[in-house]
Coordinates of C-alpha atoms in Angstrom, one line a residue:
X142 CA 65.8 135.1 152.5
X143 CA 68.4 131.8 152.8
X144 CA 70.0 133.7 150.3
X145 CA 70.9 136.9 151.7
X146 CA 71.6 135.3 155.2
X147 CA 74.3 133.1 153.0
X148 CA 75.5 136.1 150.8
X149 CA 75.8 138.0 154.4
X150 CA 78.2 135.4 155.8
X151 CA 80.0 135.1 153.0
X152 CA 80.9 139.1 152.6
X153 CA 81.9 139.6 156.5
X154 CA 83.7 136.2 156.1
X155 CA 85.6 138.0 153.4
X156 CA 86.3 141.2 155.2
X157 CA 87.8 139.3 158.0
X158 CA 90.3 136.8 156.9
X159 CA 91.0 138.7 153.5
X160 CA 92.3 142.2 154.8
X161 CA 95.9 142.5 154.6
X162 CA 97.5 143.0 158.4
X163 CA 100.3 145.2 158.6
X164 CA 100.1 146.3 161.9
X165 CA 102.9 144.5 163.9
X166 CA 103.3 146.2 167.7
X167 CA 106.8 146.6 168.3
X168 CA 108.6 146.6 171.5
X169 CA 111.3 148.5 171.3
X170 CA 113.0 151.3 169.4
X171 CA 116.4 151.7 169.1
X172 CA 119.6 153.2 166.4
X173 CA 121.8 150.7 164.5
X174 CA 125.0 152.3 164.7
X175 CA 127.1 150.0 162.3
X176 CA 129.3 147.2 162.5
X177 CA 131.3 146.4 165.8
X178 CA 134.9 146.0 164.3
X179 CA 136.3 145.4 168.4
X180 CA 138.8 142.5 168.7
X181 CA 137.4 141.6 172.1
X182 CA 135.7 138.3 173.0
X183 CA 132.1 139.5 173.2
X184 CA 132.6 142.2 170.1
X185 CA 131.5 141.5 166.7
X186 CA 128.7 141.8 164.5
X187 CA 126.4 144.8 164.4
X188 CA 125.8 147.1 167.5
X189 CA 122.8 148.4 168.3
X190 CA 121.7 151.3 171.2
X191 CA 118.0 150.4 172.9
X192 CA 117.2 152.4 175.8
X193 CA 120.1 153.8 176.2
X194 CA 122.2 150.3 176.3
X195 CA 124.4 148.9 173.5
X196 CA 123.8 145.5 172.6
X197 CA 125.5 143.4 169.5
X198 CA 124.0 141.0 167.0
X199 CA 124.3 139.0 164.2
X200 CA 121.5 139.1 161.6
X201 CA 118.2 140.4 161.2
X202 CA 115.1 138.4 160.0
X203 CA 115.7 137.8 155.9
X204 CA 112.6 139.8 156.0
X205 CA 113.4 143.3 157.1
X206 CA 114.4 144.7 154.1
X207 CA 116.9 146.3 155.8
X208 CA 120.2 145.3 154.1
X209 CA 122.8 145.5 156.5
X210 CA 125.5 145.7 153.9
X211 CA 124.3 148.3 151.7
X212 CA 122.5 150.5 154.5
X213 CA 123.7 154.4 155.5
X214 CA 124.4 154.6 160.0
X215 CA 123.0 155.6 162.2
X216 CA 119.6 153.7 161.3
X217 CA 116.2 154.1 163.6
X218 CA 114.5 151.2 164.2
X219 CA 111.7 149.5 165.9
X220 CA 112.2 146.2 167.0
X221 CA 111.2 143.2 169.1
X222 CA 114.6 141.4 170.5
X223 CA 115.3 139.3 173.3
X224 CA 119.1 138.6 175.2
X225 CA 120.5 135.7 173.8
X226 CA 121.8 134.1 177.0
X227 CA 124.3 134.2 179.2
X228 CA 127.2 133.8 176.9
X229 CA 130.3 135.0 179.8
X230 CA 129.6 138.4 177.7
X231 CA 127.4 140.4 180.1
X232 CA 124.1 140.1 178.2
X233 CA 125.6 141.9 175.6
X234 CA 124.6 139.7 172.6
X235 CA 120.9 139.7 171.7
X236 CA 118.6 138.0 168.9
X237 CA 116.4 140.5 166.5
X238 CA 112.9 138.9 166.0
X239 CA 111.1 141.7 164.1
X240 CA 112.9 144.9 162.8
X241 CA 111.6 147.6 160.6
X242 CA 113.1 151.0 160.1
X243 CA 111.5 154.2 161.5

């Protein structure tokens, strides 16, 4: 009886911390549209539409696999972000915390 209460434990002990996770909520969706080429104070890096709103950034988490380089625009997204501060740019700059294409 010890047994199976032990061989039990040990197989819903398995099924809970050894099932692989891949279900990340995202926040928002949004459309890379490519790299902001502007010469104005708050332009540069990538832009980005969320909700109807164009924000910029700067990188992506190294684990994306999005390759910002090497990718095709307009790209579909969903995303958790946050504003960066406030820069003097309007809340226009944000930082990507989780990205994965659509």
């Amino acid at each position: 009886m010890k047994f199976k209460i032990i061989f039990l434990i040990v197989i819903i002990t398995g099924l809970v911390y050894c099932r692989k996770d891949n279900s990340i909520i995202y926040n928002s969706t949004g459309k890379i549209l490519g790299p902001d080429y502007k010469m104005c104070p708050c332009c540069g890096g990538y832009m980005i539409t969320i909700d109807s709103f164009t924000y910029n950034f700067d990188s992506i988490p190294i684990n994306s696999n999005i390759n910002l380089q090497k990718e095709t625009y307009p790209i579909t997204v969903k995303l958790d972000w946050q504003l960066k501060g406030s820069s003097g740019c309007f809340n226009k700059w944000i930082t990507i915390q989780n990205i994965k294409k659509e």
